[in-house]
PDB file of C-alpha atoms in Angstrom:
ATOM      1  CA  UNK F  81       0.000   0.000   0.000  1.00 85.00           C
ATOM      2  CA  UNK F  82       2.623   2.570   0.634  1.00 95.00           C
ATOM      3  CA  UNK F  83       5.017   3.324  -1.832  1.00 96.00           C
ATOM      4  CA  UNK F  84       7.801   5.592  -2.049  1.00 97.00           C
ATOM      5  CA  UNK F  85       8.772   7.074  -5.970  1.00 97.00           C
ATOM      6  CA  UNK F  86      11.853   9.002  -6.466  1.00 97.00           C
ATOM      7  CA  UNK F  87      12.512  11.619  -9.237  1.00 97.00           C
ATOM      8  CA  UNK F  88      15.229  14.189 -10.098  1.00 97.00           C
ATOM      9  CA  UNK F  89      18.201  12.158 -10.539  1.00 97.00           C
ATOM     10  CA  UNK F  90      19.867  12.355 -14.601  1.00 98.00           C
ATOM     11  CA  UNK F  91      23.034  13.703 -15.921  1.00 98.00           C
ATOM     12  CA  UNK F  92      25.251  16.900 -14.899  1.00 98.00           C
ATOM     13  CA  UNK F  93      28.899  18.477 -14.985  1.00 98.00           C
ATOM     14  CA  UNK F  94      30.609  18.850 -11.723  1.00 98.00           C
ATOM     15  CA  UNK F  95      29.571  21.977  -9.742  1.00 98.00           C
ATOM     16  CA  UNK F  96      26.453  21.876 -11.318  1.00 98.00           C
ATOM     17  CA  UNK F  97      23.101  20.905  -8.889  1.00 98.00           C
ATOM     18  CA  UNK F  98      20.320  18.941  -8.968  1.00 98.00           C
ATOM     19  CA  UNK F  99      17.311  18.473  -7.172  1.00 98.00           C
ATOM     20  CA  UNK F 100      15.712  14.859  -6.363  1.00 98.00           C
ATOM     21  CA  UNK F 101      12.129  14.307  -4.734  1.00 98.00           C
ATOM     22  CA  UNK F 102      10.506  11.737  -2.785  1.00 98.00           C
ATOM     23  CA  UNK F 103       7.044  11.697  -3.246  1.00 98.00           C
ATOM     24  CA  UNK F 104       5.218   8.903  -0.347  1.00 97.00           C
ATOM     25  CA  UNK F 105       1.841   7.636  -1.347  1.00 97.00           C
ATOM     26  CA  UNK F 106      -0.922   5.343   0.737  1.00 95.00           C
ATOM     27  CA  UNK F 107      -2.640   5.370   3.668  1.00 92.00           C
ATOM     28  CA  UNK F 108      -1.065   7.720   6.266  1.00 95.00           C
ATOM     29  CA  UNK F 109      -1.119   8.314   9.366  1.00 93.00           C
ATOM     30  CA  UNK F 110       1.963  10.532   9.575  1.00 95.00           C
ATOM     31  CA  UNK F 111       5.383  10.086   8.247  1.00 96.00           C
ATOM     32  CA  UNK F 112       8.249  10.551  11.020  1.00 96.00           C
ATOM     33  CA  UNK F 113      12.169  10.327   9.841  1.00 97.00           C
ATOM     34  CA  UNK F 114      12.784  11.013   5.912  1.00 98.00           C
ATOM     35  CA  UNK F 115      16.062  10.515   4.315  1.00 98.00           C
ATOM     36  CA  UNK F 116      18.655  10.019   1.481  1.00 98.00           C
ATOM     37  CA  UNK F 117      20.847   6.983   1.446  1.00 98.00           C
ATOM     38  CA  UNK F 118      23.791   6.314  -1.295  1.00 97.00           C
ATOM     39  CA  UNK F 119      26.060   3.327  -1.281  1.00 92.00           C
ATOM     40  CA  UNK F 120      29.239   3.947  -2.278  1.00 87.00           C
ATOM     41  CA  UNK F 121      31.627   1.020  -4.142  1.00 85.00           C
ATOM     42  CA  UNK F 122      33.162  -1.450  -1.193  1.00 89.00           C
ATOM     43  CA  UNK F 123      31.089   0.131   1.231  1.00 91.00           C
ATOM     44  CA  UNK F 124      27.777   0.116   3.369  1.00 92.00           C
ATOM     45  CA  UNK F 125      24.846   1.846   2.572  1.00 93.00           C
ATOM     46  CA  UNK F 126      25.477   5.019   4.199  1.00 95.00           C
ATOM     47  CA  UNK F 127      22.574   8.057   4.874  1.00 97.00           C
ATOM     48  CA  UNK F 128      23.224  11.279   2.958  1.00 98.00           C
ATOM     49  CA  UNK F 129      21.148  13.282   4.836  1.00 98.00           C
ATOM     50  CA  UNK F 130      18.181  13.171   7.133  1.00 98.00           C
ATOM     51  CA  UNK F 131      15.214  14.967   8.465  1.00 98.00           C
ATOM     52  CA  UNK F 132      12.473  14.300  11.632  1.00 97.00           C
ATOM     53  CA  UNK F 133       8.862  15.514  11.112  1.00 93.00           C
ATOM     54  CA  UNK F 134       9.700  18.509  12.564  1.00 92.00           C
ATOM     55  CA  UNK F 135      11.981  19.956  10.064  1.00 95.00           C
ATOM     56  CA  UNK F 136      15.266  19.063  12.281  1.00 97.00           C
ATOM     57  CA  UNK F 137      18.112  17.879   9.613  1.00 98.00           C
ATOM     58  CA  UNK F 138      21.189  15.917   9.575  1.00 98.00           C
ATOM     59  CA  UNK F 139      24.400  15.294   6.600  1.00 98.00           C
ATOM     60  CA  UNK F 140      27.411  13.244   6.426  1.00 97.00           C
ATOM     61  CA  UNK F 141      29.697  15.097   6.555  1.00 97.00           C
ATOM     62  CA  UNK F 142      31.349  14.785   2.730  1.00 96.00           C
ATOM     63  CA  UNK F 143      28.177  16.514   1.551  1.00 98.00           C
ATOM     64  CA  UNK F 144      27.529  19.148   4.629  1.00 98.00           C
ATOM     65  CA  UNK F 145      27.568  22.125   2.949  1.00 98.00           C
ATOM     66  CA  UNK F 146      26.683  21.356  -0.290  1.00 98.00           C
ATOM     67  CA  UNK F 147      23.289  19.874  -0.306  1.00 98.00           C
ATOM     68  CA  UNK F 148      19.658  20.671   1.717  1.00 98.00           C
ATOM     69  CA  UNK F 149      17.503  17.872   2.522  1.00 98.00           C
ATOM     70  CA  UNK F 150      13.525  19.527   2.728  1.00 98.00           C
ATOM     71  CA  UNK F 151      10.362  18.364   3.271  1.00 97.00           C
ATOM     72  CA  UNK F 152       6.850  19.129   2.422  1.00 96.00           C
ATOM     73  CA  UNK F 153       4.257  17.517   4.762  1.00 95.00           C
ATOM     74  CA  UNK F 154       1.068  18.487   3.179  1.00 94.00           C
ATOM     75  CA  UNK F 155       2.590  16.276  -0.075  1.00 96.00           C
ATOM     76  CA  UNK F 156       4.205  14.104   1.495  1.00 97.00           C
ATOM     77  CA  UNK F 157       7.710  14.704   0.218  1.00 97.00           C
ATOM     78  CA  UNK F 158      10.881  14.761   0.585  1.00 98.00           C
ATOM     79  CA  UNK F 159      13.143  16.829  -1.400  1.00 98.00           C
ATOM     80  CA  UNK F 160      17.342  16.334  -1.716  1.00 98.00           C
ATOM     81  CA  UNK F 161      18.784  19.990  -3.007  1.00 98.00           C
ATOM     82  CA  UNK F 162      22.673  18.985  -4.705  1.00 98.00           C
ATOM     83  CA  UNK F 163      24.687  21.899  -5.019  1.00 98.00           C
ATOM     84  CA  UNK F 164      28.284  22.126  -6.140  1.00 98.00           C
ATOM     85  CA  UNK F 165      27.942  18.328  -7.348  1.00 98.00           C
ATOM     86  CA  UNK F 166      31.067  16.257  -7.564  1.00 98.00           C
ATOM     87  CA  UNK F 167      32.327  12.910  -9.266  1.00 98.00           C
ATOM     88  CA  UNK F 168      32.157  11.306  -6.514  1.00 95.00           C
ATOM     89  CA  UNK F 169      28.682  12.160  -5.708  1.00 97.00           C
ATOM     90  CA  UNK F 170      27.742   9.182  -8.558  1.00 97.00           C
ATOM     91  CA  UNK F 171      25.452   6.962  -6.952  1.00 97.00           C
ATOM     92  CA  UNK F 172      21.844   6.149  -6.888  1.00 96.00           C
ATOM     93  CA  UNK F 173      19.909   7.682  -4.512  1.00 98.00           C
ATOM     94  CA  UNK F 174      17.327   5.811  -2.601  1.00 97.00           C
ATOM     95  CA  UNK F 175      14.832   7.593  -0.542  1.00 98.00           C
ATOM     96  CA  UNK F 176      13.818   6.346   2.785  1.00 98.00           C
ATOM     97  CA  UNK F 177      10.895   6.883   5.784  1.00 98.00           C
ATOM     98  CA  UNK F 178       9.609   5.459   8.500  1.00 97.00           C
ATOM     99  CA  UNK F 179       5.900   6.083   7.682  1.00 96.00           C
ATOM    100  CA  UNK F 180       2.586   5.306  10.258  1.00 95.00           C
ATOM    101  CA  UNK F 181      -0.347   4.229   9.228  1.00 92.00           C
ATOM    102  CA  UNK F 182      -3.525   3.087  10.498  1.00 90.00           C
ATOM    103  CA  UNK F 183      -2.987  -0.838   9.860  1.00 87.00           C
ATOM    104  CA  UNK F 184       0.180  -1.593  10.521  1.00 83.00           C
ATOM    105  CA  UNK F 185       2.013   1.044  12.727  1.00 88.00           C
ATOM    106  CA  UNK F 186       5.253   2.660  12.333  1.00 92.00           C
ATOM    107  CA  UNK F 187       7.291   0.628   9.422  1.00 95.00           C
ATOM    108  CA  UNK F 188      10.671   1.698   7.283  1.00 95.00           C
ATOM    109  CA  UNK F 189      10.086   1.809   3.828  1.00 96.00           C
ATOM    110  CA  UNK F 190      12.739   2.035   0.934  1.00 97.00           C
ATOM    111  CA  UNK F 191      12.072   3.623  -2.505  1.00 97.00           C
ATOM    112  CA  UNK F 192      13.964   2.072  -5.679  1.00 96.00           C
ATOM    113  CA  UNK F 193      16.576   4.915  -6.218  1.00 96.00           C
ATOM    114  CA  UNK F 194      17.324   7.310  -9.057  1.00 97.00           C
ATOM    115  CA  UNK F 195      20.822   7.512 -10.260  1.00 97.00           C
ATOM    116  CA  UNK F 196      22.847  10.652  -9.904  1.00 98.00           C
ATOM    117  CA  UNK F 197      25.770  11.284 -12.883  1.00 98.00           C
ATOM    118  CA  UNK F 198      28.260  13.668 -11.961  1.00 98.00           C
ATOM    119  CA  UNK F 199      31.133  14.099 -15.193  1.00 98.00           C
ATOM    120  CA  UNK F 200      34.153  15.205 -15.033  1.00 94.00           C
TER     121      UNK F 200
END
């Protein structure tokens, strides 16, 4: 029933920006934690940035600086603003939140990424 879609993510030149979105449909109750997750090659999937219902925001830190996480709880979404994009930013991007709803109670869900392309 829920589902979590993820747009934004294509092709740019490094120092250039994007902007991905989250959009979380079903029936909700309320949507806690949102965040960005990349996994980078040989390592774990590691969170990009994060942000509680209240607007309260975390980064690691190689992207502190550099990119805004957002959100938008009348739509549901959850918005990832990439500034001064690097190589190494080339991942895909998958969208996470824990999300409530009247059947089951709090669960995680995962979206099924877009891809970010940052040339050289």
């Amino acid at each position: 029933q829920v589902q979590l879609v993820e747009s934004g993510g294509g092709l740019v030149q490094a120092g250039g920006s994007l902007r991905l979105s989250c959009a979380v449909s079903g029936s909700i109750f309320s949507i806690t934690r949102m965040g960005w997750y990349r996994q980078p090659p040989g390592k774990q999937r590691e969170l990009v940035a994060g942000i509680t219902s209240r607007g309260s925001t975390n980064y690691s830190d190689s992207v502190k600086g550099r990119f805004t996480i957002s959100r938008d709880n009348a739509k549901n979404t959850v918005y990832l603003q990439m500034n001064s994009l690097k190589p190494e930013d080339t991942d895909v991007y998958y969208c996470n939140a824990g999300v409530v709803t009247p059947a089951t109670g709090g669960m995680d869900y995962w979206g099924k990424g877009t891809l970010v392309t940052v040339s050289t």
